[in-house]
Structures are given as structure tokens and as C-alpha cells.
Short mmCIF file of C-alpha atoms in Angstrom, two decimals:
data_model
loop_
_atom_site.label_atom_id
_atom_site.label_comp_id
_atom_site.label_asym_id
_atom_site.label_seq_id
_atom_site.Cartn_x
_atom_site.Cartn_y
_atom_site.Cartn_z
CA MET W 22 -15.16 7.23 -42.47
CA ASP W 23 -18.02 5.38 -41.12
CA ARG W 24 -20.68 7.04 -38.99
CA PRO W 25 -19.25 7.65 -35.36
CA SER W 26 -20.33 5.33 -32.63
CA LEU W 27 -22.47 6.08 -29.66
CA TRP W 28 -19.40 5.48 -27.58
CA THR W 29 -17.60 8.24 -29.13
CA HIS W 30 -19.53 10.91 -27.22
CA SER W 31 -20.79 8.79 -24.41
CA ALA W 32 -17.26 7.58 -23.02
CA GLU W 33 -16.33 9.43 -19.84
CA GLU W 34 -12.63 9.15 -20.89
CA PRO W 35 -11.98 12.12 -23.12
CA PRO W 36 -10.24 12.04 -26.38
CA LEU W 37 -6.53 11.88 -26.18
CA LEU W 38 -5.14 15.43 -26.85
CA PRO W 39 -2.55 15.55 -29.77
CA GLU W 40 1.06 15.86 -28.51
CA ALA W 41 2.86 19.07 -28.69
CA GLU W 42 5.68 17.71 -31.06
CA ALA W 43 3.54 17.10 -34.11
CA PRO W 44 6.14 15.33 -36.66
CA ALA W 45 5.85 11.68 -36.61
CA GLU W 46 9.58 10.86 -36.95
CA GLY W 47 12.63 9.58 -35.20
CA ALA W 48 14.02 6.16 -34.24
CA VAL W 49 12.39 3.78 -31.76
CA ASP W 50 12.60 0.23 -30.48
CA VAL W 51 8.99 -0.56 -31.54
CA ALA W 52 6.72 1.27 -34.03
CA ILE W 53 2.98 0.31 -33.80
CA ILE W 54 0.54 1.00 -36.44
CA GLY W 55 -3.03 1.23 -35.26
CA GLY W 56 -4.48 2.95 -32.09
CA GLY W 57 -6.82 0.32 -31.03
CA TYR W 58 -6.64 -2.39 -28.29
CA THR W 59 -3.97 -4.37 -29.65
CA GLY W 60 -1.65 -1.53 -30.62
CA LEU W 61 -2.31 0.36 -27.27
CA ALA W 62 -1.95 -2.63 -25.09
CA THR W 63 1.39 -3.38 -26.95
CA ALA W 64 2.42 0.25 -26.30
CA LEU W 65 1.57 0.22 -22.71
CA PHE W 66 3.33 -3.02 -21.67
CA ALA W 67 6.33 -2.43 -23.93
CA ALA W 68 6.83 1.08 -22.51
CA GLN W 69 6.58 -0.31 -18.97
CA ALA W 70 9.29 -2.78 -20.03
CA GLY W 71 11.72 0.12 -21.04
CA LEU W 72 11.24 0.07 -24.81
CA SER W 73 10.84 3.21 -26.69
CA VAL W 74 7.35 2.93 -28.50
CA HIS W 75 5.63 5.12 -31.11
CA VAL W 76 2.08 4.44 -32.02
CA ILE W 77 0.62 6.02 -35.19
CA GLU W 78 -3.09 6.04 -35.85
CA ALA W 79 -4.61 7.05 -39.15
CA ALA W 80 -7.54 8.65 -37.35
CA ALA W 81 -8.51 9.00 -33.76
CA ILE W 82 -7.92 6.65 -31.03
CA GLY W 83 -10.59 3.67 -31.12
CA ALA W 84 -11.87 4.97 -34.60
CA GLY W 85 -11.84 1.36 -35.90
CA GLY W 86 -13.39 -1.86 -34.45
CA SER W 87 -12.12 -0.88 -30.96
CA GLY W 88 -14.54 2.11 -30.54
CA ARG W 89 -17.43 0.31 -32.48
CA ASN W 90 -18.04 -2.95 -30.88
CA VAL W 91 -20.69 -4.15 -28.52
CA GLY W 92 -18.36 -3.93 -25.41
CA LEU W 93 -18.66 -7.47 -24.20
CA ILE W 94 -15.55 -8.82 -22.34
CA ASN W 95 -15.82 -12.44 -22.95
CA ALA W 96 -13.69 -15.41 -21.88
CA GLY W 97 -12.48 -17.64 -24.50
CA LEU W 98 -13.24 -17.69 -28.22
CA TRP W 99 -16.24 -18.62 -30.38
CA VAL W 100 -14.49 -21.96 -30.73
CA PRO W 101 -16.11 -24.58 -28.03
CA PRO W 102 -13.22 -25.26 -25.54
CA ASP W 103 -13.09 -29.15 -26.36
CA ASP W 104 -12.58 -28.12 -30.08
CA LEU W 105 -9.97 -25.61 -29.22
CA LEU W 106 -8.15 -28.00 -27.14
CA GLN W 107 -8.15 -30.63 -29.98
CA THR W 108 -6.96 -27.86 -32.52
CA LEU W 109 -4.16 -26.66 -30.41
CA GLY W 110 -2.92 -29.93 -28.98
CA PRO W 111 -2.07 -30.88 -25.32
CA GLN W 112 1.07 -28.51 -25.03
CA VAL W 113 -0.70 -25.14 -26.18
CA GLY W 114 -4.44 -25.87 -25.74
CA PRO W 115 -4.54 -25.90 -21.96
CA ARG W 116 -2.27 -22.70 -21.55
CA PHE W 117 -4.31 -20.94 -24.08
CA LEU W 118 -7.64 -21.88 -22.49
CA ASP W 119 -6.38 -20.88 -19.16
CA LEU W 120 -5.14 -17.44 -20.34
CA PHE W 121 -8.25 -16.51 -22.26
CA GLY W 122 -10.27 -17.79 -19.45
CA ARG W 123 -8.64 -15.25 -17.18
CA GLY W 124 -8.84 -12.71 -19.95
CA PRO W 125 -11.84 -10.63 -18.47
CA GLN W 126 -9.79 -10.48 -15.29
CA THR W 127 -6.83 -9.16 -17.14
CA VAL W 128 -9.04 -6.53 -18.62
CA PHE W 129 -10.65 -5.37 -15.32
CA ASP W 130 -7.35 -5.33 -13.66
CA LEU W 131 -5.99 -2.89 -16.20
CA ILE W 132 -9.12 -0.74 -15.74
CA GLU W 133 -8.80 -0.71 -11.96
CA GLN W 134 -4.97 -0.19 -12.08
CA HIS W 135 -5.22 2.78 -14.39
CA GLN W 136 -8.64 4.01 -13.45
CA ILE W 137 -10.08 3.91 -16.85
CA ARG W 138 -13.49 5.43 -16.97
CA CYS W 139 -15.38 2.88 -19.12
CA GLU W 140 -18.38 1.89 -17.03
CA PRO W 141 -17.11 -1.48 -16.19
CA ARG W 142 -19.82 -4.04 -15.24
CA ARG W 143 -18.63 -7.65 -14.00
CA MET W 144 -21.90 -9.27 -13.77
CA GLY W 145 -21.29 -11.88 -16.50
CA THR W 146 -22.47 -12.24 -20.10
CA ILE W 147 -25.43 -14.23 -21.39
CA HIS W 148 -25.30 -16.36 -24.51
CA ALA W 149 -29.04 -16.79 -25.12
CA ALA W 150 -30.61 -19.78 -27.02
CA HIS W 151 -32.55 -18.57 -30.00
CA ALA W 152 -34.20 -22.01 -30.38
CA PRO W 153 -34.04 -25.40 -28.97
CA ARG W 154 -31.09 -26.31 -31.18
CA GLY W 155 -29.29 -23.30 -29.77
CA LEU W 156 -30.02 -24.56 -26.30
CA ARG W 157 -28.39 -27.80 -27.11
CA ASP W 158 -25.37 -26.10 -28.06
CA LEU W 159 -25.25 -24.13 -24.95
CA GLN W 160 -25.66 -27.30 -22.91
CA ALA W 161 -22.60 -28.81 -24.56
CA ARG W 162 -20.53 -25.75 -24.03
CA HIS W 163 -21.73 -25.48 -20.37
CA ALA W 164 -20.43 -29.24 -19.96
CA ALA W 165 -17.18 -28.39 -21.41
CA TRP W 166 -16.60 -25.45 -19.37
CA ARG W 167 -17.72 -27.06 -16.23
CA ARG W 168 -15.16 -29.91 -16.84
CA LEU W 169 -12.64 -27.24 -16.86
CA GLY W 170 -13.76 -25.64 -13.65
CA ALA W 171 -15.03 -22.55 -15.23
CA PRO W 172 -17.80 -20.61 -13.27
CA VAL W 173 -20.51 -20.87 -15.78
CA GLY W 174 -24.09 -21.52 -15.15
CA LEU W 175 -26.87 -22.91 -17.50
CA LEU W 176 -30.04 -21.12 -17.21
CA ASP W 177 -33.50 -22.20 -17.88
CA ARG W 178 -36.18 -20.26 -19.82
CA GLU W 179 -37.44 -18.64 -16.58
CA GLU W 180 -34.08 -17.78 -15.30
CA THR W 181 -33.12 -16.27 -18.75
CA ALA W 182 -36.24 -14.11 -18.75
CA ALA W 183 -35.54 -12.88 -15.27
CA LEU W 184 -32.09 -11.82 -16.26
CA THR W 185 -32.95 -10.38 -19.60
CA GLY W 186 -36.46 -9.05 -19.34
CA THR W 187 -37.72 -11.03 -22.36
CA THR W 188 -39.42 -14.53 -22.50
CA LEU W 189 -38.18 -15.01 -26.10
CA PHE W 190 -35.14 -17.10 -25.44
CA HIS W 191 -35.29 -20.79 -24.59
CA GLY W 192 -32.47 -20.69 -22.06
CA GLY W 193 -28.95 -19.24 -21.65
CA LEU W 194 -25.34 -19.76 -20.65
CA LEU W 195 -24.22 -17.21 -17.87
CA ASP W 196 -20.52 -16.83 -17.87
CA ARG W 197 -19.57 -15.13 -14.62
CA ARG W 198 -16.05 -14.50 -15.57
CA ALA W 199 -17.26 -11.90 -18.07
CA GLY W 200 -18.73 -8.57 -18.27
CA LYS W 201 -19.02 -5.27 -20.20
CA ILE W 202 -17.69 -1.78 -20.71
CA ASN W 203 -17.87 1.34 -22.73
CA PRO W 204 -15.48 0.21 -25.49
CA MET W 205 -14.34 3.60 -26.48
CA GLY W 206 -13.66 4.63 -22.85
CA TYR W 207 -11.30 1.44 -22.59
CA ALA W 208 -9.47 2.47 -25.78
CA ARG W 209 -8.99 6.11 -24.64
CA GLY W 210 -7.96 4.93 -21.13
CA LEU W 211 -5.33 2.56 -22.62
CA ALA W 212 -4.01 5.42 -24.60
CA ARG W 213 -3.72 7.48 -21.63
CA ALA W 214 -1.92 4.81 -19.72
CA ALA W 215 0.44 4.22 -22.58
CA ARG W 216 1.33 7.81 -22.87
CA GLY W 217 1.75 8.05 -19.21
CA ALA W 218 4.18 5.11 -19.32
CA GLY W 219 6.31 6.94 -21.95
CA ALA W 220 4.83 5.72 -25.30
CA ARG W 221 4.55 8.38 -27.81
CA ILE W 222 1.09 8.31 -29.85
CA THR W 223 0.51 10.32 -33.02
CA THR W 224 -3.11 10.49 -34.35
CA ALA W 225 -4.64 11.76 -37.56
CA THR W 226 -1.70 10.45 -39.53
CA PRO W 227 -2.08 7.80 -41.96
CA VAL W 228 0.99 5.60 -42.62
CA THR W 229 1.58 5.89 -46.45
CA ALA W 230 4.35 3.16 -46.79
CA LEU W 231 6.10 0.46 -44.90
CA ARG W 232 9.54 -0.29 -46.08
CA ARG W 233 12.42 -2.50 -45.12
CA ASP W 234 15.38 -0.42 -44.11
CA GLY W 235 18.35 -2.60 -43.66
CA ALA W 236 17.95 -4.72 -40.60
CA GLY W 237 14.74 -2.63 -39.70
CA TRP W 238 11.87 -0.78 -41.00
CA ARG W 239 10.66 2.70 -42.20
CA VAL W 240 7.24 3.65 -41.34
CA GLU W 241 6.41 6.59 -43.63
CA THR W 242 3.65 9.08 -43.08
CA GLY W 243 2.72 12.57 -44.51
CA ARG W 244 4.21 14.18 -41.14
CA GLY W 245 7.58 12.27 -41.08
CA THR W 246 9.35 8.87 -41.11
CA ILE W 247 9.79 6.48 -38.11
CA THR W 248 12.47 3.86 -38.08
CA ALA W 249 12.45 0.85 -35.91
CA PRO W 250 13.86 -2.78 -35.72
CA GLN W 251 10.40 -4.10 -34.74
CA VAL W 252 6.91 -3.12 -36.15
CA VAL W 253 3.54 -4.26 -34.96
CA LEU W 254 0.81 -4.06 -37.57
CA ALA W 255 -2.17 -3.76 -35.21
CA THR W 256 -4.88 -2.73 -37.75
CA ASN W 257 -6.68 -6.26 -37.92
CA ALA W 258 -9.88 -5.37 -39.97
CA TYR W 259 -8.66 -1.84 -40.83
CA GLY W 260 -5.38 -2.60 -42.54
CA GLY W 261 -6.35 -1.13 -45.94
CA ASP W 262 -3.72 -1.46 -48.53
CA LEU W 263 -0.69 -0.95 -46.43
CA TRP W 264 0.12 -4.75 -46.52
CA PRO W 265 -2.36 -6.15 -49.25
CA ALA W 266 -1.63 -9.78 -48.26
CA LEU W 267 -3.29 -9.22 -44.83
CA ALA W 268 -6.63 -8.38 -46.56
CA ARG W 269 -6.55 -11.62 -48.50
CA ALA W 270 -6.00 -13.64 -45.23
CA VAL W 271 -9.33 -12.83 -43.57
CA THR W 272 -13.07 -12.19 -44.58
CA ILE W 273 -14.14 -8.73 -43.47
CA ILE W 274 -17.78 -8.71 -42.18
CA HIS W 275 -19.79 -5.87 -40.57
CA PHE W 276 -21.61 -5.62 -37.37
CA PHE W 277 -24.13 -2.69 -36.77
CA GLN W 278 -25.61 -1.22 -33.67
CA VAL W 279 -28.80 0.83 -33.20
CA ALA W 280 -29.33 2.66 -29.91
CA THR W 281 -32.21 4.34 -28.18
CA ALA W 282 -32.08 7.72 -26.36
CA PRO W 283 -31.69 7.31 -22.71
CA LEU W 284 -34.93 5.54 -21.44
CA GLY W 285 -34.45 5.78 -17.57
CA GLU W 286 -36.76 3.64 -15.66
CA ALA W 287 -38.67 2.62 -18.64
CA SER W 288 -35.55 0.37 -19.38
CA ALA W 289 -34.70 -0.86 -15.89
CA ASP W 290 -36.22 -4.27 -16.44
CA ILE W 291 -34.10 -5.02 -19.42
CA LEU W 292 -31.03 -6.65 -18.48
CA PRO W 293 -31.61 -5.59 -14.98
CA GLN W 294 -28.34 -6.83 -13.56
CA GLY W 295 -26.28 -5.16 -16.23
CA GLN W 296 -25.19 -8.20 -18.27
CA GLY W 297 -24.78 -7.99 -22.00
CA LEU W 298 -26.25 -10.66 -24.30
CA TRP W 299 -25.90 -12.26 -27.73
CA ASP W 300 -27.88 -15.15 -29.17
CA THR W 301 -27.24 -18.36 -30.92
CA ALA W 302 -28.88 -17.52 -34.08
CA PRO W 303 -26.79 -17.97 -37.21
CA VAL W 304 -27.14 -14.19 -37.74
CA MET W 305 -26.75 -13.36 -34.15
CA THR W 306 -28.53 -10.45 -32.29
CA SER W 307 -26.71 -8.61 -29.50
CA LEU W 308 -28.58 -6.66 -26.76
CA THR W 309 -27.20 -4.39 -24.21
CA ARG W 310 -28.07 -1.33 -21.80
CA ASP W 311 -25.69 1.30 -20.96
CA GLY W 312 -25.49 3.26 -17.79
CA ALA W 313 -27.75 6.06 -19.05
CA GLY W 314 -30.46 3.60 -19.79
CA ARG W 315 -30.07 3.41 -23.59
CA VAL W 316 -31.06 -0.04 -25.16
CA ILE W 317 -28.63 -1.13 -27.77
CA LEU W 318 -29.60 -3.62 -30.44
CA GLY W 319 -27.01 -5.16 -33.02
CA SER W 320 -26.66 -7.74 -35.63
CA MET W 321 -24.32 -8.58 -38.48
CA GLY W 322 -24.29 -6.35 -41.41
CA ARG W 323 -23.84 -2.72 -42.28
CA MET W 324 -25.85 0.10 -40.88
CA ILE W 325 -28.17 0.91 -43.64
CA GLY W 326 -29.79 4.33 -43.57
CA THR W 327 -30.29 6.74 -40.70
CA PRO W 328 -30.93 5.68 -37.11
CA GLN W 329 -34.48 7.05 -37.24
CA THR W 330 -35.94 5.84 -40.54
CA GLY W 331 -33.58 3.70 -42.31
CA VAL W 332 -33.43 -0.11 -43.00
CA SER W 333 -31.52 -0.89 -39.85
CA ALA W 334 -33.70 1.29 -37.76
CA ARG W 335 -36.80 -0.54 -38.96
CA TRP W 336 -35.05 -3.85 -38.12
CA ALA W 337 -34.43 -2.50 -34.69
CA ARG W 338 -37.96 -1.58 -34.14
CA ARG W 339 -39.09 -4.99 -35.19
CA ARG W 340 -36.63 -6.66 -33.09
CA PHE W 341 -37.45 -4.61 -30.09
CA ARG W 342 -41.18 -5.41 -30.48
CA ARG W 343 -40.42 -9.16 -30.76
CA LEU W 344 -38.39 -9.13 -27.70
CA PHE W 345 -40.54 -6.92 -25.44
CA PRO W 346 -44.18 -6.95 -26.95
CA GLU W 347 -45.63 -5.42 -23.80
CA LYS W 348 -43.44 -2.28 -24.25
CA PRO W 349 -44.06 0.73 -26.46
CA VAL W 350 -41.23 0.69 -29.16
CA PRO W 351 -38.92 3.60 -28.50
CA ASP W 352 -37.05 5.81 -30.99
CA PHE W 353 -33.92 4.88 -32.02
CA THR W 354 -31.49 7.98 -32.24
CA GLU W 355 -28.08 6.63 -33.14
CA GLY W 356 -26.60 3.91 -35.43
CA TRP W 357 -23.12 2.77 -36.68
CA HIS W 358 -21.16 -0.29 -37.72
CA GLY W 359 -17.88 -1.59 -37.43
CA ARG W 360 -15.70 -4.38 -39.21
CA ILE W 361 -14.71 -7.87 -37.96
CA ALA W 362 -11.89 -9.79 -39.38
CA MET W 363 -12.96 -13.70 -39.66
CA THR W 364 -10.75 -16.48 -40.13
CA GLN W 365 -11.81 -19.81 -41.66
CA ASP W 366 -11.63 -21.76 -38.36
CA HIS W 367 -12.45 -18.83 -36.23
CA MET W 368 -9.09 -18.76 -34.52
CA PRO W 369 -7.00 -15.79 -34.10
CA ARG W 370 -3.59 -15.66 -35.35
CA ILE W 371 -0.13 -13.88 -34.52
CA CYS W 372 1.67 -13.70 -37.82
CA GLN W 373 5.31 -12.78 -38.77
CA LEU W 374 5.09 -11.14 -42.13
CA ASP W 375 8.88 -10.63 -42.35
CA ARG W 376 11.85 -10.28 -40.17
CA GLY W 377 10.69 -7.91 -37.22
CA LEU W 378 7.15 -7.41 -38.72
CA TRP W 379 4.39 -8.80 -36.63
CA ALA W 380 0.62 -8.83 -37.38
CA PRO W 381 -1.95 -10.10 -34.80
CA MET W 382 -5.16 -10.52 -36.59
CA GLY W 383 -8.45 -12.57 -36.98
CA TYR W 384 -10.12 -11.76 -33.77
CA ASN W 385 -13.47 -12.99 -34.95
CA GLY W 386 -15.55 -10.52 -32.89
CA ARG W 387 -13.60 -11.03 -29.68
CA GLY W 388 -11.53 -8.03 -29.71
CA ILE W 389 -11.39 -6.72 -26.25
CA THR W 390 -9.71 -9.67 -24.51
CA THR W 391 -8.00 -10.80 -27.51
CA GLY W 392 -6.49 -7.61 -28.35
CA THR W 393 -5.38 -6.89 -24.77
CA LEU W 394 -3.76 -10.41 -24.21
CA PHE W 395 -2.10 -10.21 -27.51
CA GLY W 396 -0.74 -6.83 -27.09
CA ARG W 397 0.77 -7.71 -23.70
CA ALA W 398 2.24 -10.93 -24.99
CA LEU W 399 3.85 -9.14 -28.08
CA ALA W 400 5.38 -6.52 -25.97
CA GLU W 401 6.69 -8.98 -23.57
CA MET W 402 8.30 -10.96 -26.42
CA LEU W 403 9.63 -7.79 -27.93
CA ALA W 404 11.10 -7.05 -24.61
CA GLY W 405 13.05 -10.30 -24.58
CA ALA W 406 10.66 -13.11 -23.78
CA PRO W 407 10.93 -16.18 -25.93
CA GLN W 408 8.65 -16.47 -28.85
CA SER W 409 7.23 -19.56 -27.34
CA SER W 410 5.68 -17.56 -24.59
CA LEU W 411 3.17 -16.22 -26.99
CA PRO W 412 -0.51 -17.46 -26.60
CA LEU W 413 -0.25 -19.25 -30.01
CA PRO W 414 2.41 -20.26 -32.06
CA VAL W 415 3.40 -17.84 -34.77
CA SER W 416 1.35 -18.64 -37.86
CA PRO W 417 2.10 -18.10 -41.61
CA LEU W 418 -0.32 -15.55 -43.06
CA GLY W 419 -2.14 -17.94 -45.22
CA ARG W 420 -4.73 -17.04 -47.80
CA ARG W 421 -8.64 -17.28 -47.91
CA ALA W 422 -10.22 -18.31 -51.17
CA ALA W 423 -11.83 -15.06 -52.57
CA PRO W 424 -12.32 -13.34 -49.47
CA GLY W 425 -13.77 -10.32 -51.27
CA LEU W 426 -16.32 -12.53 -52.93
CA GLN W 427 -17.11 -14.08 -49.45
CA ALA W 428 -17.36 -10.65 -47.86
CA ARG W 429 -19.91 -9.55 -50.60
CA ALA W 430 -21.93 -12.66 -50.22
CA PHE W 431 -22.11 -11.99 -46.39
CA ASP W 432 -23.09 -8.42 -46.98
CA LEU W 433 -25.96 -9.54 -49.26
CA ALA W 434 -27.21 -12.02 -46.61
CA PHE W 435 -27.07 -9.76 -43.83
CA THR W 436 -28.86 -7.19 -45.72
CA LEU W 437 -31.66 -9.58 -46.46
CA ASN W 438 -31.84 -10.50 -42.76
CA GLN W 439 -32.44 -6.81 -41.98
CA ILE W 440 -35.20 -6.63 -44.61
CA ALA W 441 -36.93 -9.95 -43.72
CA PRO W 442 -39.56 -10.28 -41.21
CA ILE W 443 -38.48 -11.39 -37.92
CA PRO W 444 -40.00 -14.64 -36.69
#
């Protein structure tokens, strides 16, 4: 397993305690494979709807992408809203944009309802222009969102500097719908809420086989077998070999983060209002600051070496110096990476792999809102809502050309980016 993230020990929500009844066996209405945002949101809403649910997680809650991401709760997708409307058409597009525009509110409502301890901050997020061409892209996005009535603001260079603490960026887009959280805290809180609603959750139990069983499915593990007429394969970028065709439908890339020790007042002028940031560079950089004053820098690629002396640590020190040249470069003490499932068009998918077998996938780095919204929608459908109520039409699985080769090419490019001098 990859190095644990900072969020594993900084989250206020404690790890979910194993249930007394250890065997993963029995018959349920819905079996869910994967204990991340999608699987846990599906379990919570399905259990609330009266369905019997069992979540099977190979490691610990949030051990995959859900507990490793940057923690930004963004509205919408990477795809600009005008392009998304054109792609989805006049029937689905406006409904999808409205749902995802309200996605952060849905997440924050769940946090409030279940009192999830995850350091929620709803001060917006900043998409920062790394260059003049990045600012032009943000201006176009701002105009598109404003036509739709979204509460987004275009920041000039001085306004961006005031909100970020650095003069490096040429401007920014402030999305006031958005915010940030401790991502592991949210995952653990969803698990606690799902179990409280009646869902059963079994951790540290890899699924060894998924087999058709008459009209339903057999989910086989080393600790027993679960049978269910409906299965949600909620593994996204962490599916492994359980359903090999899934791995051929997306390209897996990595995103690493490196964090300082708590800096206290020394970091108070970095993102002073509590927003999170990512930039418009082709190989993007993220910047956040947590409640303890840690500064967390991230970029595409794997974590290389130790957080103190490795390649990624050296990149983080150079990047910090470029962002904040007047500050002493702090020590970086923790580092980790997670996986992102990318689709060719940067659109997520809800796929039906077989009768009663569902696979939401391809979140393209927008896992918190997408996983929560897809999980709720799948639960409602499994409880009786029509398939047309899903946020997107059900998609064929499809297949990317040479996804493994693409992933290796990205890995090489991202590694070179860590080594290269920062302009």
C-alpha cells in the first residue's frame, strides 16, 4: 500500500472500529465494493431508503483516493460549462449543471446533518492563472458561469495576491459555492453515518471474485461470501483486477502532496481566508493550508523519495520559494500520493457492466462532489427511482487506446516536471 496521507492521522473523525461479527457473508439487497465516497454515500442513502446494504473495503475506510486527495469541494467539472452543455444536450445538460453546481451544498449539508468532523471551510476555492493564457481561460469560464447565474468572481492580480499570499499569479477565479475539508475526516464520517443508518461495513477484506449467481451476484472474500441482486463496484481508480475491463476504460494518473509541519502564525498570510487553490498550468499545482497551519503543496505525479529529502520534497521546496520568496523555506515532513481515473473527454461515467452490476467511474480529480452525488443517485435508483433520474445516462464501458502506455507516459512527464527547474 502507498504511504499513508497526512489526513490519516490529522482527521478528527476516528477510524471506524471493526464490527463484532467478522465474517463477510449473507444475503443483502445491495453489495458495495469500495469504502470511499461513492460506496459510502451509496450505502448511507440506500440504508436510509430501507435497503439492506453491505460495504466491503479491501483496506481501511478512505485508504484509496478518498483519503488521499487535496480536499477541495468544487462545483461543476473540469469541462467548461458551455462545453458540458454542448456535450450533454438540452435535456441532460442543464439538469446536470444544476446538480453539480449545488454539489458543494449537498456535501456541506451532509457534514452538518451528521456532524462530521472534517474541518469544513466554505470560503470558496481559487482557480489561479499561472500565465496570461491561463487568465484568458478563466475569463471565459467566468463569463460562462455568470450567464448561468453562478456566484463566481474574477479576481485581478492584486485581489488574487491578497487572497493567496503570493504575487505569482496573474489573476484567479473565485467560486463562492465551493470550499475544502479534511478528506479522510469526511470519508470516516460518511462511514459512521452509513453504519448508523443500518449499513454493514467490513474493512480489511479484499474481494477475491465477483461472480454471476443466477439473477444476482456472489461477492467472494477470504472471510465469506455475500450475495446480492445489485452490486455497486465503487473502486474507481483502485479496482485492480477484479473487473479487468474497468482498468482499460480509463487512464490512471497520480497526484502527490507534500506537507510542512504546523507553522502557526508563520503561515497565517498564506491563503488567509481559508480557500484552497489550484492553478491553470498544464501540470497543475495545488496549494492548501490546514487548520493546524500546515502548508500543503501538490502536483501531478507520484511521490518520489522521502518527504524530507526525496525528489518530491526538493520540488516542494523550490515551489515554496517561488511562491513565497520573502519567507524562509520550511521543512516538509509528510508526503503521499493518490490515483486519479481520467477519461478521454474528462467526463465521469455511470456504467452498467452487467445486469445488476454498476460502476461509477472516471472522476477526473473531482471525487468529493462526484462520489457523493453519484452515490446518492445510485441509491435512489436502487430503491426504485427510474434510471432516467441518474445525473447522466448510463454509459457503455468503452475502452481507451493503450491506457497503460498512456499512464506510463504521464508518469514520465510528471517525474520530469518534478526534476525540472521551476520557472
